Amino acid sequence: LRAVKLQNGKLEFDADSPEPTVPVGSVRVRVLQAGICETDLQLVAGYMGFEGVLGHEFVGIAESGRFVGQRVVGEINCVCNDCDRCRNGHGNHCPNRTVIGILNHDGAFADYVVVPEANLHVVPDAISDDEATLVEPIAAALRIPEQVDLYPGMRCVVVGDGRLGNLCAQTLLHAKCEVTVVGKHADKLKTFQRMGIQTCLLADKEAILPAQLAVDCAGSSSGLQTAISLVQPLGTVVMKTTVVEEHSLALAPIVIDEIQVVGSRCGPFDKAIQSLLERQFQLNDFVSGRYPIEQFGAAFAHAKEKNALKLILKL
Ligand SMILES: [Zn+2]
Ligand SMILES: [Zn+2]
C-alpha cells in the first residue's frame, strides 16, 4: 500500500506500506484524497515530534461499520471515552487521545486511514470531494463562534492571508462582523477584496483601528504579537497558529490592556458540513493544485509558495 511517511524529519514515499490493523470500534477508510495543511508543514519542521503517516484532512469511503460504502470525513481526535474530560463532553482534550496524522496515529496520506467509527461523518452528495476535504479546517474556523460571542458590526482583524486565515475571515464575515485581513501578499489579499473583505498590508497595519477581536492565523511566531498590537483594551485575541518555534514577545500589553487570549483548535464537523450545504463559504479559488500521492514532494513545495492555498493529494 502507498503512504507518505515522516521519518527522521524527512518525508518519504513508501510504496510497500503494510496493511493497517483495525482495532474494535474503528473503521478502515479508503482515502479518496487528502489536503495539505500548515500543520503538516510544521510537523515536517519538527512540531510535536511526530513520526508516521502524515495527513489529517481527508475524504474517503468507509469499508465497514454503519457507514459502509458511504463517503465519509473523520474527526481527528481519537479519544478514550472513559476519562473525566471525555465524560464531560471535552473529548478533544482527552489526555489519552491520539490525533490522526499528528499524534501517535497514522494519517491519511495513504491508501487507507483507520478511524474510530464514532469520529466519522457521512458526506452528503451535494458536497464535492474538494469541499469535503475542507471540512476539517472549516470546522476549526467554526470553533471561533463557539468560544467568542460574535455580533454584527464587531470590529475584527485576521492576521494571516493563508488557508486558515481565509476560512476564519469568512466565518467572521458570515457573522456580519466588520473584517479586515492583514497579510504580506498583495496578490492573496485581492482574493479577500473580491469577497467584500477589507484588507491591509502588514507594513501598513498602523492604519487599522484597534479591533474588538483579533485572530492570529499567521502561521509564524510573529503573528501573535501583531494580533495583540491590533486589539483594543478589553478586546480578545484568538490564537489559531501552531508553530514549532517558541514565541518571544512582550506580555505586559495583555495585562495593561486586559486582553483575553483564547487558544482555539478543533471545531464542530456537523456545523462545517451544514455550512457547506448552505454554501456559506466561497471556495471557488480555494484549491491551488492536485497531485497524485507519488508527487507529494512537488505538492509540498507548491503548498509553501506565497500564493498557494489548499493543495490536494489524490489516492
Ligand atoms: Zn489541518
Ligand atoms: Zn478520554
PDB file of N, CA and C and ligand atoms in Angstrom, residues 79-83 85-86 94-96, ligand 2:
ATOM      1  N   VAL A  79     -10.361   9.442  20.966  1.00  0.00           N
ATOM      2  CA  VAL A  79     -10.391   9.625  22.412  1.00  0.00           C
ATOM      3  C   VAL A  79     -10.749   8.334  23.143  1.00  0.00           C
ATOM      4  N   CYS A  80     -10.574   8.324  24.486  1.00  0.00           N
ATOM      5  CA  CYS A  80     -10.751   7.084  25.253  1.00  0.00           C
ATOM      6  C   CYS A  80     -12.195   6.867  25.684  1.00  0.00           C
ATOM      7  N   ASN A  81     -13.016   7.914  25.691  1.00  0.00           N
ATOM      8  CA  ASN A  81     -14.421   7.838  26.120  1.00  0.00           C
ATOM      9  C   ASN A  81     -14.573   7.387  27.567  1.00  0.00           C
ATOM     10  N   ASP A  82     -13.499   7.423  28.331  1.00  0.00           N
ATOM     11  CA  ASP A  82     -13.530   6.810  29.656  1.00  0.00           C
ATOM     12  C   ASP A  82     -13.032   7.755  30.753  1.00  0.00           C
ATOM     13  N   CYS A  83     -12.403   8.859  30.379  1.00  0.00           N
ATOM     14  CA  CYS A  83     -11.831   9.753  31.396  1.00  0.00           C
ATOM     15  C   CYS A  83     -12.827  10.868  31.737  1.00  0.00           C
ATOM     16  N   ARG A  85     -12.631  14.055  31.238  1.00  0.00           N
ATOM     17  CA  ARG A  85     -12.838  15.040  30.162  1.00  0.00           C
ATOM     18  C   ARG A  85     -13.759  14.476  29.091  1.00  0.00           C
ATOM     19  N   CYS A  86     -13.547  13.221  28.736  1.00  0.00           N
ATOM     20  CA  CYS A  86     -14.436  12.595  27.751  1.00  0.00           C
ATOM     21  C   CYS A  86     -15.867  12.574  28.269  1.00  0.00           C
ATOM     22  N   CYS A  94      -9.037  14.986  25.694  1.00  0.00           N
ATOM     23  CA  CYS A  94      -8.751  13.711  26.360  1.00  0.00           C
ATOM     24  C   CYS A  94      -7.236  13.534  26.479  1.00  0.00           C
ATOM     25  N   PRO A  95      -6.737  13.282  27.711  1.00  0.00           N
ATOM     26  CA  PRO A  95      -5.277  13.130  27.874  1.00  0.00           C
ATOM     27  C   PRO A  95      -4.763  11.836  27.240  1.00  0.00           C
ATOM     28  N   ASN A  96      -5.664  10.904  26.954  1.00  0.00           N
ATOM     29  CA  ASN A  96      -5.250   9.622  26.370  1.00  0.00           C
ATOM     30  C   ASN A  96      -5.431   9.592  24.857  1.00  0.00           C
TER      31      ASN A  96
HETATM   32 ZN    ZN B   2     -10.664  10.430  27.457  1.00  0.00          ZN
END
